[in-house]
Tab-separated table of C-alpha atoms in Angstrom:
chain	number	residue	atom	x	y	z
A	1	UNK	CA	10.186	-120.410	102.829
A	2	UNK	CA	12.798	-119.254	105.166
A	3	UNK	CA	12.322	-117.105	108.188
A	4	UNK	CA	15.793	-115.867	108.414
A	5	UNK	CA	17.666	-112.902	107.037
A	6	UNK	CA	20.747	-113.459	104.789
A	7	UNK	CA	24.092	-112.757	106.518
A	8	UNK	CA	24.483	-109.835	104.156
A	9	UNK	CA	21.104	-108.540	105.451
A	10	UNK	CA	22.183	-108.997	109.201
A	11	UNK	CA	25.365	-107.173	108.277
A	12	UNK	CA	23.662	-104.368	106.586
A	13	UNK	CA	21.362	-104.241	109.802
A	14	UNK	CA	24.242	-103.951	112.148
A	15	UNK	CA	25.880	-101.085	110.083
A	16	UNK	CA	22.559	-98.966	110.128
A	17	UNK	CA	22.087	-99.782	113.948
A	18	UNK	CA	25.782	-98.310	114.566
A	19	UNK	CA	25.076	-95.486	112.513
A	20	UNK	CA	21.607	-94.729	114.195
A	21	UNK	CA	23.109	-95.147	117.762
A	22	UNK	CA	26.043	-92.704	116.999
A	23	UNK	CA	24.491	-90.167	114.900
A	24	UNK	CA	20.464	-89.929	115.946
A	25	UNK	CA	20.014	-91.450	119.458
A	26	UNK	CA	22.196	-88.914	121.226
A	27	UNK	CA	20.315	-86.030	119.927
A	28	UNK	CA	16.740	-87.260	119.398
A	29	UNK	CA	15.426	-86.128	122.555
A	30	UNK	CA	16.708	-82.439	121.910
A	31	UNK	CA	15.347	-82.366	118.279
A	32	UNK	CA	12.081	-83.673	119.716
A	33	UNK	CA	11.912	-80.695	122.299
A	34	UNK	CA	12.723	-78.318	119.925
A	35	UNK	CA	11.003	-79.384	116.890
A	36	UNK	CA	13.993	-79.210	114.920
A	37	UNK	CA	14.520	-80.951	111.409
A	38	UNK	CA	18.125	-82.077	111.191
A	39	UNK	CA	18.872	-81.927	107.510
A	40	UNK	CA	22.499	-82.542	108.056
A	41	UNK	CA	21.492	-86.204	109.444
A	42	UNK	CA	19.233	-86.605	106.398
A	43	UNK	CA	22.220	-85.945	104.238
A	44	UNK	CA	24.235	-88.332	106.345
A	45	UNK	CA	21.656	-91.070	105.739
A	46	UNK	CA	21.974	-90.482	101.949
A	47	UNK	CA	25.797	-90.605	102.112
A	48	UNK	CA	25.504	-93.837	103.906
A	49	UNK	CA	23.315	-95.017	100.955
A	50	UNK	CA	20.183	-95.351	102.622
A	51	UNK	CA	17.959	-93.198	100.195
A	52	UNK	CA	19.131	-95.458	97.154
A	53	UNK	CA	18.692	-98.969	98.366
A	54	UNK	CA	16.045	-99.633	95.845
A	55	UNK	CA	17.482	-97.485	93.012
A	56	UNK	CA	19.483	-98.390	90.076
A	57	UNK	CA	23.330	-97.566	89.869
A	58	UNK	CA	22.818	-95.055	86.991
A	59	UNK	CA	21.208	-92.770	89.409
A	60	UNK	CA	23.532	-93.208	92.215
A	61	UNK	CA	21.709	-96.021	93.777
A	62	UNK	CA	22.673	-99.483	95.067
A	63	UNK	CA	21.153	-101.231	92.384
A	64	UNK	CA	19.540	-103.880	94.875
A	65	UNK	CA	16.384	-104.617	93.093
A	66	UNK	CA	14.587	-107.913	93.263
A	67	UNK	CA	16.740	-110.770	94.042
A	68	UNK	CA	19.322	-108.596	95.866
A	69	UNK	CA	16.722	-107.778	98.396
A	70	UNK	CA	16.613	-104.036	98.065
A	71	UNK	CA	13.269	-103.545	99.628
A	72	UNK	CA	14.047	-105.646	102.479
A	73	UNK	CA	17.247	-103.774	102.943
A	74	UNK	CA	15.029	-100.549	102.954
A	75	UNK	CA	12.726	-101.984	105.669
A	76	UNK	CA	15.668	-102.916	107.752
A	77	UNK	CA	17.033	-99.475	107.496
A	78	UNK	CA	13.572	-97.959	108.564
A	79	UNK	CA	13.284	-100.409	111.433
A	80	UNK	CA	16.767	-99.384	112.782
A	81	UNK	CA	16.536	-95.907	112.431
A	82	UNK	CA	12.872	-95.973	113.887
A	83	UNK	CA	14.306	-97.986	116.638
A	84	UNK	CA	16.021	-94.846	118.225
A	85	UNK	CA	13.883	-92.071	116.743
A	86	UNK	CA	10.471	-92.351	114.664
A	87	UNK	CA	10.921	-89.071	113.443
A	88	UNK	CA	13.988	-89.985	111.507
A	89	UNK	CA	12.505	-93.345	110.624
A	90	UNK	CA	9.501	-91.497	108.965
A	91	UNK	CA	11.913	-89.224	107.129
A	92	UNK	CA	13.772	-92.028	105.553
A	93	UNK	CA	10.354	-93.973	104.912
A	94	UNK	CA	8.801	-91.058	103.057
A	95	UNK	CA	12.005	-89.867	101.333
A	96	UNK	CA	12.409	-93.072	99.781
A	97	UNK	CA	8.854	-94.357	99.307
A	98	UNK	CA	6.986	-91.032	98.595
A	99	UNK	CA	9.627	-88.930	97.257
A	100	UNK	CA	12.003	-91.021	95.035
A	101	UNK	CA	9.756	-94.081	94.098
A	102	UNK	CA	7.010	-92.101	92.218
A	103	UNK	CA	9.541	-90.460	89.710
A	104	UNK	CA	11.580	-93.638	89.849
A	105	UNK	CA	8.658	-95.724	88.779
A	106	UNK	CA	6.542	-93.445	86.606
A	107	UNK	CA	9.034	-90.802	85.387
A	108	UNK	CA	10.171	-90.012	82.111
A	109	UNK	CA	14.080	-90.633	81.364
A	110	UNK	CA	14.209	-86.775	81.528
A	111	UNK	CA	12.658	-86.505	84.854
A	112	UNK	CA	14.544	-89.144	86.331
A	113	UNK	CA	17.746	-87.671	85.227
A	114	UNK	CA	16.952	-84.204	86.619
A	115	UNK	CA	15.844	-85.330	89.955
A	116	UNK	CA	16.755	-88.403	91.087
A	117	UNK	CA	20.590	-88.099	91.686
A	118	UNK	CA	20.227	-85.520	94.399
A	119	UNK	CA	17.409	-87.337	95.899
A	120	UNK	CA	19.144	-90.472	95.995
A	121	UNK	CA	22.279	-89.007	97.380
A	122	UNK	CA	20.089	-87.444	100.154
A	123	UNK	CA	21.162	-83.803	99.258
A	124	UNK	CA	17.491	-83.155	98.465
A	125	UNK	CA	13.906	-84.343	99.438
A	126	UNK	CA	10.734	-84.671	97.815
A	127	UNK	CA	7.333	-84.645	98.979
A	128	UNK	CA	4.220	-86.535	97.973
A	129	UNK	CA	0.975	-84.371	97.875
A	130	UNK	CA	-2.124	-86.550	98.013
A	131	UNK	CA	-4.217	-85.791	101.057
A	132	UNK	CA	-6.267	-82.623	101.231
A	133	UNK	CA	-8.569	-80.866	103.805
A	134	UNK	CA	-11.599	-82.956	102.304
A	135	UNK	CA	-9.850	-85.890	100.832
A	136	UNK	CA	-8.149	-88.364	103.135
A	137	UNK	CA	-8.791	-91.846	102.804
A	138	UNK	CA	-11.307	-90.822	100.052
A	139	UNK	CA	-8.369	-89.718	97.995
A	140	UNK	CA	-10.690	-89.878	94.891
A	141	UNK	CA	-12.294	-86.894	96.249
A	142	UNK	CA	-9.419	-84.639	95.338
A	143	UNK	CA	-10.264	-80.787	94.688
A	144	UNK	CA	-6.720	-79.545	93.543
A	145	UNK	CA	-6.960	-78.822	89.835
A	146	UNK	CA	-4.373	-78.570	86.994
A	147	UNK	CA	-5.523	-76.952	83.751
A	148	UNK	CA	-3.468	-77.322	80.545
A	149	UNK	CA	-2.957	-73.715	79.067
A	150	UNK	CA	-0.527	-72.811	76.417
A	151	UNK	CA	1.774	-75.911	77.143
A	152	UNK	CA	1.789	-75.305	80.970
A	153	UNK	CA	-0.178	-76.915	83.741
A	154	UNK	CA	-1.808	-74.307	85.998
A	155	UNK	CA	-2.351	-75.893	89.334
A	156	UNK	CA	-4.690	-74.559	92.166
A	157	UNK	CA	-5.709	-76.051	95.235
A	158	UNK	CA	-4.115	-77.293	98.530
A	159	UNK	CA	-2.795	-80.365	100.127
A	160	UNK	CA	-2.460	-81.196	103.834
A	161	UNK	CA	-0.094	-83.461	106.108
A	162	UNK	CA	2.732	-83.605	103.505
A	163	UNK	CA	6.004	-85.025	104.704
A	164	UNK	CA	9.350	-83.679	103.625
A	165	UNK	CA	7.406	-80.924	101.844
A	166	UNK	CA	8.933	-77.782	103.204
A	167	UNK	CA	12.542	-78.318	104.531
A	168	UNK	CA	15.516	-76.369	103.380
A	169	UNK	CA	16.515	-79.072	101.023
A	170	UNK	CA	13.088	-80.089	99.771
A	171	UNK	CA	13.469	-79.793	95.726
A	172	UNK	CA	9.905	-80.735	94.768
A	173	UNK	CA	6.688	-82.087	95.347
A	174	UNK	CA	4.520	-84.590	93.095
A	175	UNK	CA	0.743	-83.742	93.533
A	176	UNK	CA	-2.465	-85.511	92.454
A	177	UNK	CA	-4.872	-83.128	90.774
A	178	UNK	CA	-8.007	-83.381	88.816
A	179	UNK	CA	-6.994	-82.773	85.158
A	180	UNK	CA	-10.480	-83.446	83.501
A	181	UNK	CA	-13.507	-85.640	83.764
A	182	UNK	CA	-13.907	-89.162	82.446
A	183	UNK	CA	-16.800	-90.308	80.246
A	184	UNK	CA	-18.675	-91.804	83.268
A	185	UNK	CA	-18.467	-88.318	85.155
A	186	UNK	CA	-15.661	-89.549	87.596
A	187	UNK	CA	-12.674	-87.163	87.739
A	188	UNK	CA	-9.626	-87.842	85.780
A	189	UNK	CA	-6.639	-87.548	88.341
A	190	UNK	CA	-3.108	-87.074	87.178
A	191	UNK	CA	0.077	-86.393	88.880
A	192	UNK	CA	2.249	-83.312	88.287
A	193	UNK	CA	5.686	-82.550	89.478
A	194	UNK	CA	6.119	-79.052	91.007
A	195	UNK	CA	9.672	-77.790	91.931
A	196	UNK	CA	10.150	-75.962	95.271
A	197	UNK	CA	10.438	-72.228	94.874
A	198	UNK	CA	7.775	-72.229	91.851
A	199	UNK	CA	5.680	-68.843	92.140
A	200	UNK	CA	2.342	-69.578	93.628
A	201	UNK	CA	3.472	-72.682	95.469
A	202	UNK	CA	3.575	-72.232	99.140
A	203	UNK	CA	4.602	-74.552	102.032
A	204	UNK	CA	2.644	-73.217	104.899
A	205	UNK	CA	3.731	-73.013	108.533
A	206	UNK	CA	4.870	-76.436	109.771
A	207	UNK	CA	2.320	-78.229	111.964
A	208	UNK	CA	2.396	-78.438	115.841
A	209	UNK	CA	1.976	-82.200	115.858
A	210	UNK	CA	1.525	-84.773	118.678
A	211	UNK	CA	4.314	-86.589	117.831
A	212	UNK	CA	7.129	-86.910	114.962
A	213	UNK	CA	8.280	-83.486	116.214
A	214	UNK	CA	11.795	-83.797	114.317
A	215	UNK	CA	10.043	-84.615	110.995
A	216	UNK	CA	9.028	-81.980	108.461
A	217	UNK	CA	5.194	-81.880	107.919
A	218	UNK	CA	3.458	-78.886	106.100
A	219	UNK	CA	0.292	-77.937	104.499
A	220	UNK	CA	0.754	-76.713	100.913
A	221	UNK	CA	-1.270	-74.206	98.765
A	222	UNK	CA	-0.954	-73.491	95.032
A	223	UNK	CA	-2.127	-70.357	93.602
A	224	UNK	CA	-1.935	-70.309	89.566
A	225	UNK	CA	1.266	-72.404	89.811
A	226	UNK	CA	2.480	-72.866	86.288
A	227	UNK	CA	4.921	-75.703	85.122
A	228	UNK	CA	5.680	-77.152	82.034
A	229	UNK	CA	3.645	-79.459	80.265
A	230	UNK	CA	6.542	-82.125	80.572
A	231	UNK	CA	5.950	-82.019	84.378
A	232	UNK	CA	2.990	-84.489	84.073
A	233	UNK	CA	4.396	-87.619	86.036
A	234	UNK	CA	3.309	-90.973	84.135
A	235	UNK	CA	0.466	-91.058	81.970
A	236	UNK	CA	-2.524	-88.555	82.155
A	237	UNK	CA	-5.449	-90.023	84.067
A	238	UNK	CA	-3.410	-92.654	85.808
A	239	UNK	CA	-2.664	-90.604	89.038
A	240	UNK	CA	-5.048	-92.506	91.036
A	241	UNK	CA	-3.477	-95.871	90.047
A	242	UNK	CA	-0.004	-94.435	90.769
A	243	UNK	CA	-0.675	-93.336	94.220
A	244	UNK	CA	-2.375	-96.658	94.973
A	245	UNK	CA	0.712	-98.483	93.857
A	246	UNK	CA	3.073	-96.094	96.020
A	247	UNK	CA	0.878	-96.881	99.100
A	248	UNK	CA	1.192	-100.501	98.829
A	249	UNK	CA	4.875	-100.454	99.092
A	250	UNK	CA	4.560	-97.826	101.788
A	251	UNK	CA	2.356	-99.782	103.910
A	252	UNK	CA	5.039	-102.394	104.338
A	253	UNK	CA	7.719	-99.619	104.946
A	254	UNK	CA	5.351	-98.224	107.762
A	255	UNK	CA	5.008	-101.653	109.326
A	256	UNK	CA	8.710	-101.779	109.442
A	257	UNK	CA	8.831	-98.437	111.256
A	258	UNK	CA	6.269	-99.803	113.802
A	259	UNK	CA	8.651	-102.816	114.184
A	260	UNK	CA	11.289	-100.446	115.196
A	261	UNK	CA	9.072	-98.866	117.692
A	262	UNK	CA	7.892	-102.347	119.307
A	263	UNK	CA	11.678	-103.355	119.753
A	264	UNK	CA	12.583	-99.827	121.235
A	265	UNK	CA	9.538	-100.598	123.938
A	266	UNK	CA	10.836	-104.082	124.522
A	267	UNK	CA	14.443	-103.218	124.800
A	268	UNK	CA	13.423	-100.363	127.423
A	269	UNK	CA	11.046	-102.298	129.313
A	270	UNK	CA	13.475	-105.279	129.891
A	271	UNK	CA	16.223	-102.918	131.094
A	272	UNK	CA	13.980	-100.948	133.240
A	273	UNK	CA	12.319	-104.126	134.887
A	274	UNK	CA	15.969	-105.538	135.551
A	275	UNK	CA	17.119	-102.326	137.366
A	276	UNK	CA	14.059	-100.755	138.963
A	277	UNK	CA	13.942	-102.231	142.665
A	278	UNK	CA	10.773	-102.569	144.639
A	279	UNK	CA	9.987	-104.418	147.883
A	280	UNK	CA	13.500	-105.854	147.814
A	281	UNK	CA	14.082	-106.936	144.410
A	282	UNK	CA	13.428	-105.893	140.536
A	283	UNK	CA	10.047	-105.285	139.358
A	284	UNK	CA	10.692	-107.531	136.598
A	285	UNK	CA	10.180	-110.659	139.056
A	286	UNK	CA	6.543	-109.648	139.577
A	287	UNK	CA	4.243	-111.636	137.037
A	288	UNK	CA	1.938	-108.805	136.518
A	289	UNK	CA	4.783	-106.904	134.897
A	290	UNK	CA	6.650	-109.755	133.341
A	291	UNK	CA	3.820	-111.014	131.668
A	292	UNK	CA	3.142	-107.670	129.884
A	293	UNK	CA	6.847	-107.646	128.692
A	294	UNK	CA	6.300	-111.021	127.513
A	295	UNK	CA	3.452	-109.839	125.324
A	296	UNK	CA	5.934	-107.378	123.507
A	297	UNK	CA	8.087	-110.220	122.647
A	298	UNK	CA	5.230	-111.943	121.021
A	299	UNK	CA	3.864	-108.741	119.179
A	300	UNK	CA	7.408	-107.859	117.936
A	301	UNK	CA	7.946	-111.233	116.583
A	302	UNK	CA	4.646	-111.510	114.821
A	303	UNK	CA	5.017	-108.128	113.573
A	304	UNK	CA	8.550	-108.753	112.233
A	305	UNK	CA	7.686	-111.684	110.529
A	306	UNK	CA	4.365	-110.268	108.685
A	307	UNK	CA	6.615	-107.207	107.654
A	308	UNK	CA	9.545	-109.129	106.120
A	309	UNK	CA	7.201	-111.627	104.470
A	310	UNK	CA	5.540	-108.626	102.744
A	311	UNK	CA	9.129	-107.152	101.989
A	312	UNK	CA	10.257	-110.470	100.508
A	313	UNK	CA	7.229	-110.637	98.350
A	314	UNK	CA	7.848	-107.283	96.877
A	315	UNK	CA	11.501	-108.133	96.117
A	316	UNK	CA	10.342	-111.354	94.517
A	317	UNK	CA	7.786	-109.528	92.202
A	318	UNK	CA	10.481	-107.081	91.353
A	319	UNK	CA	12.576	-110.163	90.581
A	320	UNK	CA	9.905	-111.456	88.281
A	321	UNK	CA	9.143	-114.327	90.264
A	322	UNK	CA	5.398	-115.714	90.533
A	323	UNK	CA	4.075	-113.561	93.034
A	324	UNK	CA	0.572	-112.113	92.525
A	325	UNK	CA	-0.069	-108.278	93.128
A	326	UNK	CA	-3.227	-109.337	94.764
A	327	UNK	CA	-1.175	-111.548	97.234
A	328	UNK	CA	1.169	-108.902	97.915
A	329	UNK	CA	-1.393	-106.037	98.587
A	330	UNK	CA	-3.150	-108.303	101.123
A	331	UNK	CA	0.221	-109.013	102.783
A	332	UNK	CA	0.877	-105.340	103.026
A	333	UNK	CA	-2.431	-104.586	104.491
A	334	UNK	CA	-2.056	-107.310	107.103
A	335	UNK	CA	1.533	-106.202	108.190
A	336	UNK	CA	0.564	-102.582	108.279
A	337	UNK	CA	-2.716	-103.315	110.422
A	338	UNK	CA	-1.146	-105.626	112.812
A	339	UNK	CA	2.343	-104.104	113.209
A	340	UNK	CA	1.052	-100.500	113.684
A	341	UNK	CA	-1.724	-101.465	116.199
A	342	UNK	CA	0.955	-103.732	118.070
A	343	UNK	CA	3.182	-100.621	118.247
A	344	UNK	CA	0.507	-98.291	119.829
A	345	UNK	CA	-0.269	-101.163	122.569
A	346	UNK	CA	3.771	-101.501	122.928
A	347	UNK	CA	4.070	-98.090	123.969
A	348	UNK	CA	0.950	-98.116	126.306
A	349	UNK	CA	2.705	-101.133	127.924
A	350	UNK	CA	6.107	-99.609	128.032
A	351	UNK	CA	4.860	-96.642	129.734
A	352	UNK	CA	2.887	-98.590	132.277
A	353	UNK	CA	5.939	-100.526	133.039
A	354	UNK	CA	8.105	-97.222	133.599
A	355	UNK	CA	5.105	-96.150	135.896
A	356	UNK	CA	5.369	-92.415	136.941
A	357	UNK	CA	8.559	-91.946	135.252
A	358	UNK	CA	6.773	-93.212	132.059
A	359	UNK	CA	4.973	-89.920	132.322
A	360	UNK	CA	8.177	-87.788	132.217
A	361	UNK	CA	9.622	-86.176	129.131
A	362	UNK	CA	13.060	-87.200	130.277
A	363	UNK	CA	12.523	-90.702	129.536
A	364	UNK	CA	12.547	-91.878	125.608
A	365	UNK	CA	9.376	-94.015	126.245
A	366	UNK	CA	7.241	-90.794	126.405
A	367	UNK	CA	8.493	-89.840	122.832
A	368	UNK	CA	7.621	-93.213	121.389
A	369	UNK	CA	4.154	-92.926	122.946
A	370	UNK	CA	3.421	-89.780	121.165
A	371	UNK	CA	5.156	-90.891	118.153
A	372	UNK	CA	3.172	-94.278	117.812
A	373	UNK	CA	-0.427	-93.096	117.121
A	374	UNK	CA	-0.001	-91.847	113.976
A	375	UNK	CA	1.189	-95.181	112.721
A	376	UNK	CA	-2.426	-96.326	112.667
A	377	UNK	CA	-3.467	-93.451	110.486
A	378	UNK	CA	-0.568	-92.419	107.825
A	379	UNK	CA	-0.446	-94.286	104.376
A	380	UNK	CA	-4.050	-95.989	105.017
A	381	UNK	CA	-5.803	-95.968	108.307
A	382	UNK	CA	-6.266	-99.288	110.189
A	383	UNK	CA	-9.899	-99.071	109.176
A	384	UNK	CA	-8.759	-98.995	105.203
A	385	UNK	CA	-6.531	-101.723	106.003
A	386	UNK	CA	-9.416	-103.925	107.293
A	387	UNK	CA	-11.559	-103.064	104.345
A	388	UNK	CA	-8.709	-103.976	101.989
A	389	UNK	CA	-8.074	-107.196	103.695
A	390	UNK	CA	-12.082	-108.018	103.765
A	391	UNK	CA	-11.941	-107.363	100.060
A	392	UNK	CA	-9.092	-109.733	99.581
A	393	UNK	CA	-11.034	-112.198	101.191
A	394	UNK	CA	-13.687	-111.956	98.748
A	395	UNK	CA	-16.246	-110.156	101.018
A	396	UNK	CA	-18.380	-107.206	99.207
A	397	UNK	CA	-17.561	-104.667	102.004
A	398	UNK	CA	-17.946	-100.937	101.026
C-alpha cells in the first residue's frame, strides 16, 4: 500500500490547479453574489478534459479506466476546483458522477452514441432526477410514475434539488420512476432519459440556496411527458440498484470536494494568522489560535487519505483486481462521512480565525462557510453514512 500519488497524478493536479486559479478563482466571489452559473467556464473544464477522465476514448474521453487511475484523477480535479470554488466543484462532480456515469454504465450503445460525446466534451450537461419532495433518503418512496403506452413512456411527477438540470446547456435528465409493482407489493423502479425541451417537462425556477450560489439547481416537474420506449436506461426494474451504484462513486467524489474545502480553509487561515497583527505580533503566535489551525492540518490529512484510499479501491475494481464491492461501499461511506463533517468544522474554525472579518462577504472564508453545510447532506446524509457503516460492521441497524 502506498500513500503517495503517482508523478502523473501530481502533474495533473498542478495543471488543474493552474486552470482553477486562472479561470475560476478571480470570478468566484462575483458569481456567488450574482447567483450566476458560468456555462462558458463549464465548457472550458470540458475542453481541458475534466468531464471525460473516466470515459472511453471512443466517446471523446481520456480512457483512463482502472489501472490508469481515472477515478483518482477525477477526484483530484474536483478537489482542486473545489479549493477555489465549491460551486464549480459540485458542477464538475455532478456533471460526471450524476450526468455522464449513469449513461456510460447502464446505457445502450445508441444512448451512449447519442448523448455522451457532447457531455464528455463539456458542451452539454445532464442531471440525475432522484430526490422528490417526499422521497429523499427514503428514495424507494418515489412517487413519479412512468407508464408504457403505445411504445412511449408517459411520465408524471416531480423531482427536487436536481443539479445541472435547468441550465442553457442542459441536454437531458435521467429520472427514477415507478414503472409497475413487484409480486411482493414493492414498487418497481426504473430509470428513464428525458431530453430537455420535451413537452410537459419543466425545470422550475432555480432555488435560492444558502450556498453553492453559482451552481445550477432546480425543482423539476413532469406532466404527461412522452418519450420513446427506447429511452429506458438499463434494465426495467433496476432503477433502485442503478442509483445506489451511482451514489457509491458519488460519495467518494463529494469527499474529494470536501477535501478541497478543508485545504482552502487551511491555506486562508495560515496566511491570515501570519499577517494579522495584535499585541505587537502575528495572531499565529497565540496557542489558542495556532492549535486550531493545527487541527485543520490533521483533518485535511485524514480526510485526504480516506478519500484517495476509496478512490484507489474504485480504480482497482475497474481494473479487475480483487477488491470487494462491500469493502468499497464501506470505504466510500467512511470517507464521505469524515471528510464532509470535517469540512463543516474547518469552515467554522477558519471563520473564527478571521474574527470579525470572517463575517464579511468580502472574504472568501464566508463563501466556504455557507457552501460547506450541504456536503453533509447531498448524495447521502451523515446519518445515512453512519447507517451504512454500521451495517458494514454487521450490526442490524434499521
